[in-house]
PDB file of C-alpha atoms in Angstrom:
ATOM      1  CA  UNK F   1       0.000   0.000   0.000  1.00  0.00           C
ATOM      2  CA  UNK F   2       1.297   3.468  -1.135  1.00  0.00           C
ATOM      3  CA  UNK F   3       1.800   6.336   1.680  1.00  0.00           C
ATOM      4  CA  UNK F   4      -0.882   8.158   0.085  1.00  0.00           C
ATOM      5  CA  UNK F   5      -3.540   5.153   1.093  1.00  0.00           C
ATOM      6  CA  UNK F   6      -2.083   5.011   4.126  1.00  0.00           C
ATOM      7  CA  UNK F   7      -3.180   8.623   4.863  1.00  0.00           C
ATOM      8  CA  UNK F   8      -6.531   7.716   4.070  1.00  0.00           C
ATOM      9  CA  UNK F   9      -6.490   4.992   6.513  1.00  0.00           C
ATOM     10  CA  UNK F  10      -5.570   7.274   9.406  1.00  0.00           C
ATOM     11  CA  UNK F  11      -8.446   9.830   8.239  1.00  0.00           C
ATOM     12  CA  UNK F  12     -11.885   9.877  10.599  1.00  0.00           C
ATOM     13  CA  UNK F  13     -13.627  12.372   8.652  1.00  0.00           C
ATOM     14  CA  UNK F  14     -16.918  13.426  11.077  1.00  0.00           C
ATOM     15  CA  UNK F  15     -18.817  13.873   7.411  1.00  0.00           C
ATOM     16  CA  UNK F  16     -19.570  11.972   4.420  1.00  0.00           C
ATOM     17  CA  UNK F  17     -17.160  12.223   1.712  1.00  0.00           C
ATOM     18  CA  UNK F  18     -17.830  15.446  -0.674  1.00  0.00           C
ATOM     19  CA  UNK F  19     -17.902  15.632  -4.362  1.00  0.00           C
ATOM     20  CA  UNK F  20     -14.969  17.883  -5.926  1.00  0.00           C
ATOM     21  CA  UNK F  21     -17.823  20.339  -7.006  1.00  0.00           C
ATOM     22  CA  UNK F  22     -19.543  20.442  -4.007  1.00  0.00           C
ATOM     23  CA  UNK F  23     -16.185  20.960  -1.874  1.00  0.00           C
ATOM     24  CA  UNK F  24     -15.179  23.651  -4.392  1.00  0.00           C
ATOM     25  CA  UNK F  25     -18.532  25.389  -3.677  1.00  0.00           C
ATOM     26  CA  UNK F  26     -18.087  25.283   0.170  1.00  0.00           C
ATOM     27  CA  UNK F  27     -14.407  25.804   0.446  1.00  0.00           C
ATOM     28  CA  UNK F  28     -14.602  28.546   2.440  1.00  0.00           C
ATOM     29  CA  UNK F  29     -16.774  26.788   4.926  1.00  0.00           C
ATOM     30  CA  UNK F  30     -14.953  23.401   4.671  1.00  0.00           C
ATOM     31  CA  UNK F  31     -11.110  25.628   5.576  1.00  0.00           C
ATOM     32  CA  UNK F  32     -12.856  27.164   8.561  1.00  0.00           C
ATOM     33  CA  UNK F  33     -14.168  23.955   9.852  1.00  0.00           C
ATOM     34  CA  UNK F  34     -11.100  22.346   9.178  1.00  0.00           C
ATOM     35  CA  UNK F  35      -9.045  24.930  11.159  1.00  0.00           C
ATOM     36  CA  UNK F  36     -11.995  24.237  14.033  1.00  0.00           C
ATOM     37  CA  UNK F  37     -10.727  20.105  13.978  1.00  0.00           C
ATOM     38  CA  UNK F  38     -12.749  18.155  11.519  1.00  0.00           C
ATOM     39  CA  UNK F  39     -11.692  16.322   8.616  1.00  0.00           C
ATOM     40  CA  UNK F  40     -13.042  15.536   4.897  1.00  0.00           C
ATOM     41  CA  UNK F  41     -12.810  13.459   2.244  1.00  0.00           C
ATOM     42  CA  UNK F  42     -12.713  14.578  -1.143  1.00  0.00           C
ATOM     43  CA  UNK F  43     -14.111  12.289  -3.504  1.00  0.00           C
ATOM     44  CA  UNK F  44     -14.438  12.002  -7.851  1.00  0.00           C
ATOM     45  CA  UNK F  45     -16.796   9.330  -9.135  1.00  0.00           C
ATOM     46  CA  UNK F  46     -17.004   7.788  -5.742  1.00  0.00           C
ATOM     47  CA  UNK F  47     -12.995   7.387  -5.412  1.00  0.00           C
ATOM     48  CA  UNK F  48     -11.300   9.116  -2.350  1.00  0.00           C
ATOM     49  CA  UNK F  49      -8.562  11.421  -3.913  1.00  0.00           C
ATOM     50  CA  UNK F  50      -7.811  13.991  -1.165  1.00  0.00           C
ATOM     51  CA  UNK F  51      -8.702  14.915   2.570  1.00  0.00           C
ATOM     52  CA  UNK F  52      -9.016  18.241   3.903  1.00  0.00           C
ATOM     53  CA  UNK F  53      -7.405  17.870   7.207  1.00  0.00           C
ATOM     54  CA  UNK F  54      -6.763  20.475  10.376  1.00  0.00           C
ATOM     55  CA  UNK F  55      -2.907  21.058  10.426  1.00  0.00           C
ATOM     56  CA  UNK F  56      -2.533  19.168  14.244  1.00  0.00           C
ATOM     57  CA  UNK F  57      -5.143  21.672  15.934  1.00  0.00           C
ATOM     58  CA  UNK F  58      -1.992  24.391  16.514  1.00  0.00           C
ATOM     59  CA  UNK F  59      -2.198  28.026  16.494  1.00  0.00           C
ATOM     60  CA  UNK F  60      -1.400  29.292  12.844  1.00  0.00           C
ATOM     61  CA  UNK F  61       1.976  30.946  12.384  1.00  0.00           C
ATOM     62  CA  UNK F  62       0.868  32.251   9.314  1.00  0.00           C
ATOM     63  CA  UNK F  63      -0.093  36.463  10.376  1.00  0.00           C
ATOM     64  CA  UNK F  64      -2.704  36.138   7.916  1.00  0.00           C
ATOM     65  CA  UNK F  65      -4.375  33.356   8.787  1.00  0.00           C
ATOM     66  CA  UNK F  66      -4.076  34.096  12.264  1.00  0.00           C
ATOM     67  CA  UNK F  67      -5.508  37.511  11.327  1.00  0.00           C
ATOM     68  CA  UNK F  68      -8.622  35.647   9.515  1.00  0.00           C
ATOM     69  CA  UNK F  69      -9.120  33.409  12.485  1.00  0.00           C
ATOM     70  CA  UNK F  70      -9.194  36.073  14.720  1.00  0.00           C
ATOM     71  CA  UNK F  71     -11.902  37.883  12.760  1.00  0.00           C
ATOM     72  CA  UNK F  72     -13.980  35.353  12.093  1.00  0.00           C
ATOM     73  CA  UNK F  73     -14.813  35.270  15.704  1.00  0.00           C
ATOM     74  CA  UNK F  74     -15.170  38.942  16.200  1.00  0.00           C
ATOM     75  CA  UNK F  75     -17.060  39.678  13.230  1.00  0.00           C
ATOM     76  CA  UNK F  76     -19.969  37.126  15.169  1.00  0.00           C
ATOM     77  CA  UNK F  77     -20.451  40.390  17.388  1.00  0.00           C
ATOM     78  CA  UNK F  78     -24.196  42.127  16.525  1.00  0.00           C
ATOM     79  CA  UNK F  79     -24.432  38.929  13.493  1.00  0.00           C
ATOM     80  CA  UNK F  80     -27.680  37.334  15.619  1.00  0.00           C
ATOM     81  CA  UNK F  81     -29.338  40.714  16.031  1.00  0.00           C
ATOM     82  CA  UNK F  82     -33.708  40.173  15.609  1.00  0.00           C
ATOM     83  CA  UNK F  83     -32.869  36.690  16.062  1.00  0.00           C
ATOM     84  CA  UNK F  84     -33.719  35.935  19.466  1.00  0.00           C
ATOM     85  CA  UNK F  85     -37.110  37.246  21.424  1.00  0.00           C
ATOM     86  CA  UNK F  86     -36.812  40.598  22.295  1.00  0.00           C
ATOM     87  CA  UNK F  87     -38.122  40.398  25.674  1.00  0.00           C
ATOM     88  CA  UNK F  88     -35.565  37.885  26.004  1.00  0.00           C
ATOM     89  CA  UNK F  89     -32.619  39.463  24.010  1.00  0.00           C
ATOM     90  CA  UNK F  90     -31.362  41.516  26.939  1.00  0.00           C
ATOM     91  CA  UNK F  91     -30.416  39.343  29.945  1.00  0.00           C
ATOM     92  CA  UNK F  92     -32.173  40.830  32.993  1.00  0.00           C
ATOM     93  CA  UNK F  93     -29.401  42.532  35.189  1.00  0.00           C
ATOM     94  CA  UNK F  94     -28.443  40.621  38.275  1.00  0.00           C
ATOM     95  CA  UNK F  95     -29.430  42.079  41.596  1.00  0.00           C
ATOM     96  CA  UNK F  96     -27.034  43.242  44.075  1.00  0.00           C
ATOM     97  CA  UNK F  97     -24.745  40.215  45.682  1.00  0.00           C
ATOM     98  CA  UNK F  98     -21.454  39.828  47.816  1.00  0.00           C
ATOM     99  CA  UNK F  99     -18.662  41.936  45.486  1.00  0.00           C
ATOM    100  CA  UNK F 100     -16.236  39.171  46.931  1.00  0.00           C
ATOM    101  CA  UNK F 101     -17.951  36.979  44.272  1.00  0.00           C
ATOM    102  CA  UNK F 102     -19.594  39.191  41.465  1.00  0.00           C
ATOM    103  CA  UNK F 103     -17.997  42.109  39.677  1.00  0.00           C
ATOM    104  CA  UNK F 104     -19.130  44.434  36.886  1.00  0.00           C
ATOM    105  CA  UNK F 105     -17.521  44.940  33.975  1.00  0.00           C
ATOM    106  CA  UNK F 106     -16.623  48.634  33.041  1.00  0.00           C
ATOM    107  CA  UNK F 107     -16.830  51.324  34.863  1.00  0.00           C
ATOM    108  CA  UNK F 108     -19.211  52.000  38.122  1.00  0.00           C
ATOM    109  CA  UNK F 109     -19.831  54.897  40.787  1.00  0.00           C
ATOM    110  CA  UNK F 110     -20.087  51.759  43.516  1.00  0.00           C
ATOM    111  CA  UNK F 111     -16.671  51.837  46.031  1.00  0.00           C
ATOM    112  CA  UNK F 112     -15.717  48.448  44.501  1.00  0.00           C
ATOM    113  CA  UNK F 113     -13.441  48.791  41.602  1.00  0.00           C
ATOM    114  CA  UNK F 114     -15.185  47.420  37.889  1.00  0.00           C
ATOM    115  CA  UNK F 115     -13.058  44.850  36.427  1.00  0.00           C
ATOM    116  CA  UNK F 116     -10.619  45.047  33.862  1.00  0.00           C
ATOM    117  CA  UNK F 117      -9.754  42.129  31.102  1.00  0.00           C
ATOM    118  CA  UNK F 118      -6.066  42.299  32.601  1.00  0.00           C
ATOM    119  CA  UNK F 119      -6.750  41.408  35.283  1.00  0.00           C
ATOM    120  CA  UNK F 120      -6.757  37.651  33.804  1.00  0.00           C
ATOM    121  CA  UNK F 121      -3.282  36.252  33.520  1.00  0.00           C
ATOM    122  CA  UNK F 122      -2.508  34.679  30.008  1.00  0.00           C
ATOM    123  CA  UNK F 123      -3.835  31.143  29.466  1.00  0.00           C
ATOM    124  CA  UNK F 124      -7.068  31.881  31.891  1.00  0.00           C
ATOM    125  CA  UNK F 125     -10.116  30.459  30.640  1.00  0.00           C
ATOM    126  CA  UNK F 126     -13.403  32.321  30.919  1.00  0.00           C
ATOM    127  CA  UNK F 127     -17.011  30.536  30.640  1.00  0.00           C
ATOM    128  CA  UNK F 128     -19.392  32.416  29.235  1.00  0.00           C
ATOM    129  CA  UNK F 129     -23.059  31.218  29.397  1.00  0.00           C
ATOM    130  CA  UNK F 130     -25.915  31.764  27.194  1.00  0.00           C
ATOM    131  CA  UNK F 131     -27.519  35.073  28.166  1.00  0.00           C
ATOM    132  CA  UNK F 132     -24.095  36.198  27.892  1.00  0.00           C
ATOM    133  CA  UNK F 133     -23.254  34.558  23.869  1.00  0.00           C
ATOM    134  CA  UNK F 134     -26.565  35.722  23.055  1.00  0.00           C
ATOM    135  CA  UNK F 135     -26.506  39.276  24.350  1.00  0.00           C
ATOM    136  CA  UNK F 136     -22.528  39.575  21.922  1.00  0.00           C
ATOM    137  CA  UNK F 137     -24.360  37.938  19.401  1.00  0.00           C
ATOM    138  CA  UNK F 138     -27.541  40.271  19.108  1.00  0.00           C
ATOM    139  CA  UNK F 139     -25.615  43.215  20.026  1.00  0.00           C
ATOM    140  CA  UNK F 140     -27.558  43.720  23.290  1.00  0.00           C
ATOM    141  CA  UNK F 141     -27.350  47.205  24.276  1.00  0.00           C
ATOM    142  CA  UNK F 142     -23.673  47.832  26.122  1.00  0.00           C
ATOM    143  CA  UNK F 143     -22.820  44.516  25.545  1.00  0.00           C
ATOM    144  CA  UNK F 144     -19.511  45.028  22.737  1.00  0.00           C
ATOM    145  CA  UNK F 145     -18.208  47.576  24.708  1.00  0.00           C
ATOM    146  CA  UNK F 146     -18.014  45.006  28.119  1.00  0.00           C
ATOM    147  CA  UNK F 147     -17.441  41.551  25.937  1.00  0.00           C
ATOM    148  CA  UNK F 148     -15.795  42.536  23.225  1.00  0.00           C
ATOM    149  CA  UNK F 149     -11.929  42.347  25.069  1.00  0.00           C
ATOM    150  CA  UNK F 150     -12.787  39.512  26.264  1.00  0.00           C
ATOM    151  CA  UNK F 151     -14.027  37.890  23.043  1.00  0.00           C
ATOM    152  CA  UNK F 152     -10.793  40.007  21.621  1.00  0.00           C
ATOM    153  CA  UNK F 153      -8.584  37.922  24.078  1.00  0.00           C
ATOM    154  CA  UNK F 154     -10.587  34.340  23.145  1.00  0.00           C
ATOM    155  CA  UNK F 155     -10.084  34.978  19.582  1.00  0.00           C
ATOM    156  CA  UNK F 156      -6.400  36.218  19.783  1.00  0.00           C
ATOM    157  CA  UNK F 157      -5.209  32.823  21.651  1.00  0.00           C
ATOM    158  CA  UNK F 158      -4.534  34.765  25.037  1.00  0.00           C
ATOM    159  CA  UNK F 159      -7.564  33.189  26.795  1.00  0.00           C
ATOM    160  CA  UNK F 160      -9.554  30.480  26.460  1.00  0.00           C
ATOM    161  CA  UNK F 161     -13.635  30.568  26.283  1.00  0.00           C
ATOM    162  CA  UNK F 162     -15.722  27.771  27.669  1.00  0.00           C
ATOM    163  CA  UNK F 163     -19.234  26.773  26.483  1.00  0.00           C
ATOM    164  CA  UNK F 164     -21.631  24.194  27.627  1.00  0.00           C
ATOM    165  CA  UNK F 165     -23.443  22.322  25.585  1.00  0.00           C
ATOM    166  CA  UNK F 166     -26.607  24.056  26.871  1.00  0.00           C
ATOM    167  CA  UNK F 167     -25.195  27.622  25.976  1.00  0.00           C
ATOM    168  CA  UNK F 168     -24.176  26.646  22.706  1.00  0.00           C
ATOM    169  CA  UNK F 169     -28.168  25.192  22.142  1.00  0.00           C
ATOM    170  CA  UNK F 170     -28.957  28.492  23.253  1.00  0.00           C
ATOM    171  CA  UNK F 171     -26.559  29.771  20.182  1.00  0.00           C
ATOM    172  CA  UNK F 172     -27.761  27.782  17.438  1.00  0.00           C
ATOM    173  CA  UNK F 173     -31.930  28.433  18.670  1.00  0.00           C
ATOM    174  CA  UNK F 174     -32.113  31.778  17.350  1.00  0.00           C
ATOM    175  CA  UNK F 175     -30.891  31.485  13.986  1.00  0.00           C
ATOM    176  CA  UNK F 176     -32.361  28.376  13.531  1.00  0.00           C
ATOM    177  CA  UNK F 177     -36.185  29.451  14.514  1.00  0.00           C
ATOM    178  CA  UNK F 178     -35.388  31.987  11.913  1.00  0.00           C
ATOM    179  CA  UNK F 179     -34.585  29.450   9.185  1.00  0.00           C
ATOM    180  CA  UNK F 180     -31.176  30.635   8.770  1.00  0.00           C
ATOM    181  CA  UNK F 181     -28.929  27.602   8.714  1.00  0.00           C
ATOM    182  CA  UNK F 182     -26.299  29.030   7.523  1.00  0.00           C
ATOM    183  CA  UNK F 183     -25.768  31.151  10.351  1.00  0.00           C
ATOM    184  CA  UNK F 184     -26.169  28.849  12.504  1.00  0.00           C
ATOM    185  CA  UNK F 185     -23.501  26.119  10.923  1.00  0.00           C
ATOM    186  CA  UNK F 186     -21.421  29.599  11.197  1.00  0.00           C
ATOM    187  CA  UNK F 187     -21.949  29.538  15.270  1.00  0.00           C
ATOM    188  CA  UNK F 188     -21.411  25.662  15.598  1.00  0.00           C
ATOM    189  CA  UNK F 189     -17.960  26.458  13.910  1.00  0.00           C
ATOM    190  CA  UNK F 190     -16.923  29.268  15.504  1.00  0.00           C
ATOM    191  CA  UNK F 191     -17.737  27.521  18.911  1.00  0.00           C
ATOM    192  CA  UNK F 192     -16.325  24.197  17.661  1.00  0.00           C
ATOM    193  CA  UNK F 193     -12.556  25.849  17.649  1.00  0.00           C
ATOM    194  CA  UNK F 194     -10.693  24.013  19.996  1.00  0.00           C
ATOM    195  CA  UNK F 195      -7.723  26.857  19.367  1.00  0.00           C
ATOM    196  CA  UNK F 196      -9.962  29.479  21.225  1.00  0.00           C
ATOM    197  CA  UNK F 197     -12.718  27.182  22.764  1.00  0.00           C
ATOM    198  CA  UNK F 198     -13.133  24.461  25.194  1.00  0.00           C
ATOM    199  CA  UNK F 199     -16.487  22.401  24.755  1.00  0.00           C
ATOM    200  CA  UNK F 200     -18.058  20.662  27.646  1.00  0.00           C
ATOM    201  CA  UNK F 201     -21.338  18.646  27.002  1.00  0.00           C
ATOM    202  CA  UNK F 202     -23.547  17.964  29.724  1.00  0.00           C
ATOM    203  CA  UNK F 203     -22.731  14.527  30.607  1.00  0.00           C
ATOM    204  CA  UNK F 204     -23.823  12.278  33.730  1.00  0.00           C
ATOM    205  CA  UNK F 205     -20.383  12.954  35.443  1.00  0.00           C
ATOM    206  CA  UNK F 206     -21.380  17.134  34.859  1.00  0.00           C
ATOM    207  CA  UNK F 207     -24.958  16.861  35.514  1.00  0.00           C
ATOM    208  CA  UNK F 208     -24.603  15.048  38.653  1.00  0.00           C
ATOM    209  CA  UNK F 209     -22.457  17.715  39.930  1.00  0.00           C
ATOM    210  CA  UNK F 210     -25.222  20.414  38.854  1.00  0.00           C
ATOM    211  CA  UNK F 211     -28.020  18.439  41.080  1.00  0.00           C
ATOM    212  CA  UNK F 212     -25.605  19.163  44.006  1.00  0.00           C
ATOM    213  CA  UNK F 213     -25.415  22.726  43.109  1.00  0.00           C
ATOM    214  CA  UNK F 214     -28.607  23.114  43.197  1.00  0.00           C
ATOM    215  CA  UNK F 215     -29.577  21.700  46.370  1.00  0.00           C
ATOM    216  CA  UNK F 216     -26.498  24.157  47.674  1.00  0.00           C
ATOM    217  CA  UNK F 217     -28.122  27.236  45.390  1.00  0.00           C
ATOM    218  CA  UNK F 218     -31.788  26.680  45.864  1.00  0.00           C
ATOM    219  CA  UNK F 219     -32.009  29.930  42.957  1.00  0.00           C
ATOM    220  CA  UNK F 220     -30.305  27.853  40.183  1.00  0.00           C
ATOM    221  CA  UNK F 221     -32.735  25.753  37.909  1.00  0.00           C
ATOM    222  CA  UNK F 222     -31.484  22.994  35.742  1.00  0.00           C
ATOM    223  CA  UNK F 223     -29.758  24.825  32.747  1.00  0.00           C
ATOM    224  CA  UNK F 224     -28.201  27.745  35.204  1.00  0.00           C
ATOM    225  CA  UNK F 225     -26.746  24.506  37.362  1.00  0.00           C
ATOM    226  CA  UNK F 226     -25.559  22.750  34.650  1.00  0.00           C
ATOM    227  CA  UNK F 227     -23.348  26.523  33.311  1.00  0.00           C
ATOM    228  CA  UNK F 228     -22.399  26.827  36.820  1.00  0.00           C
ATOM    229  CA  UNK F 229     -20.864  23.148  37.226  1.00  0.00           C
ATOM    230  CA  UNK F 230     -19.511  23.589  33.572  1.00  0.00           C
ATOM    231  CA  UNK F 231     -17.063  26.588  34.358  1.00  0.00           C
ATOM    232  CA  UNK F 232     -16.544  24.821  37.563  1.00  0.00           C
ATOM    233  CA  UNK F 233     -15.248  21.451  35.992  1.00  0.00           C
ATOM    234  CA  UNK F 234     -13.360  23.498  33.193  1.00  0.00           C
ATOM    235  CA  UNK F 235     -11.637  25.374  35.861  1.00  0.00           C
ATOM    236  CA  UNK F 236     -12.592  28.751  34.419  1.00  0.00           C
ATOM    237  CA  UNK F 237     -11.261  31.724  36.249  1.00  0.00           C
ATOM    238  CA  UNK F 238     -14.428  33.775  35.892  1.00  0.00           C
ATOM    239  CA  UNK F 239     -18.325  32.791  34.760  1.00  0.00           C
ATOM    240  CA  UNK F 240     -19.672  35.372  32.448  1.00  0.00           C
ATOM    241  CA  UNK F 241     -23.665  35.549  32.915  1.00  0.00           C
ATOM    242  CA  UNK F 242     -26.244  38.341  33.005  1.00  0.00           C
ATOM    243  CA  UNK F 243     -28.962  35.823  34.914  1.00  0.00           C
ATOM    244  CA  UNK F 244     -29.412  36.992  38.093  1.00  0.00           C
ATOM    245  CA  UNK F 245     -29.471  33.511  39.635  1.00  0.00           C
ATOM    246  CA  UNK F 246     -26.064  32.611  38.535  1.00  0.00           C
ATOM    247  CA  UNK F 247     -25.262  36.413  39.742  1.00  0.00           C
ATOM    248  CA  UNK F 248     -25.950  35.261  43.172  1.00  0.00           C
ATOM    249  CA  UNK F 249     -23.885  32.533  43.471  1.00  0.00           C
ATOM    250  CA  UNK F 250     -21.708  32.142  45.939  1.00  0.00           C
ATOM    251  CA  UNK F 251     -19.750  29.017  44.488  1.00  0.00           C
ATOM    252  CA  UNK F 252     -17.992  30.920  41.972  1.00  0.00           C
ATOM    253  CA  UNK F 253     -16.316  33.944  40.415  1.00  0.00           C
ATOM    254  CA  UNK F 254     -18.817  35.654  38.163  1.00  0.00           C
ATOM    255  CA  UNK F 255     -18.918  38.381  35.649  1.00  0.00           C
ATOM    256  CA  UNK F 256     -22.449  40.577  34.970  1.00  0.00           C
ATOM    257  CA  UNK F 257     -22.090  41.357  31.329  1.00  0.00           C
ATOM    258  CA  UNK F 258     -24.324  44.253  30.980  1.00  0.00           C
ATOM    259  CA  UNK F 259     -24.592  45.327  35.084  1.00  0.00           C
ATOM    260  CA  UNK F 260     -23.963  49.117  34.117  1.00  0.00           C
TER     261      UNK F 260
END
């Protein structure tokens, strides 16, 4: 066997092989969900003759694509706006909690100084829930100017963002009750970047640790538990949330994402 079958062999593409017209008519889709860690097959008259394969999940060295891959997350900022319900769109502001726990981001008249992204020591990894994605994604009033050096950070490589698997269902819902699939695919790859973002799905070992949080955080229902014990397990410096449940919390750093 040749090295080039050999290749093959190695290959576990997550997708069904591709035609050569159809991968020439998604390329750009297919490089950016390469770069995020899946794998194709390129195929001619039902013959495997190339794979399109992420170059070992590393940072690129390249300025320009490092440049592209940082704006492709960024230019997600304001892309979901009308998407979501409106009475929903802007998470409702957490009330007033122990500062040891909660801080604001920006600036405040309160004696407890706002926070400031560097504060967060390189390699940090910051959880941001769904009220949070949503509010950077519809461009929720105040929200770039309070997310957006964080999300800068994320997309440059100097943190790393966590997402649960229920904040990223949260992601894909509004595009997708709005028909627009191709937005959404654009979320579930932007998300799916391992270079910039850590994935946790809500498995038994996670859940189970949720149903304890709860019966410590009476306030926390199901979904708020399960972002809780996500940044938790991920070891995320800081939560970033706008629900005032998970603003309460006493079992974790959070961050209020539009507390003015």
């Amino acid at each position: 066997m040749d090295s080039c079958s050999d290749n093959m062999t190695k290959l576990s593409p997550v997708s069904a092989p591709l035609g050569v017209e159809e991968a020439r008519r998604r390329l750009p889709e297919l490089l950016e969900r390469a770069a995020g860690g899946e794998e194709f097959v390129i195929q001619r008259h039902k013959k495997p003759m190339a794979a399109l394969v992420p170059l070992g999940g590393q940072i690129p060295t390249d300025p320009l694509k490092r440049q592209r891959q940082i704006q492709s997350l960024m230019a997600l900022q304001g892309s979901g706006r009308r998407y979501w319900d409106p009475n929903q769109r802007h998470p409702a502001r957490p009330a007033p909690t122990s500062p040891a726990f909660v801080r604001e981001i920006g600036p405040d008249q309160n004696e407890q100084a706002p926070f400031h992204p560097r504060s967060l020591v390189q390699g940090s990894r910051i959880a941001l829930d769904g009220t949070a994605l949503v509010a950077f994604l519809a461009d929720a009033k105040g929200t770039g100017k309070y997310l957006q050096p964080l999300m800068q950070g994320i997309a440059q490589g100097t943190w790393q963002g966590v997402i649960s698997s229920v904040s990223l269902a949260r992601v894909l819902e509004g595009p997708l009750a709005q028909g627009d699939e191709l937005l959404a695919q654009r979320y579930a790859t932007a998300f799916a970047n391992p270079q910039q973002w850590l994935q946790l799905p809500a498995d038994g070992t996670l859940v189970l640790a949720a149903a304890r949080l709860q019966r410590q955080e009476p306030q926390l229902d199901a979904i708020r538990a399960i972002e809780l014990a996500t940044a938790i397990a991920a070891e995320a410096t800081v939560l970033v949330t706008d629900h005032p449940a998970l603003a309460q919390t006493g079992q974790h750093p959070v961050l209020s994402a539009l507390r003015l």
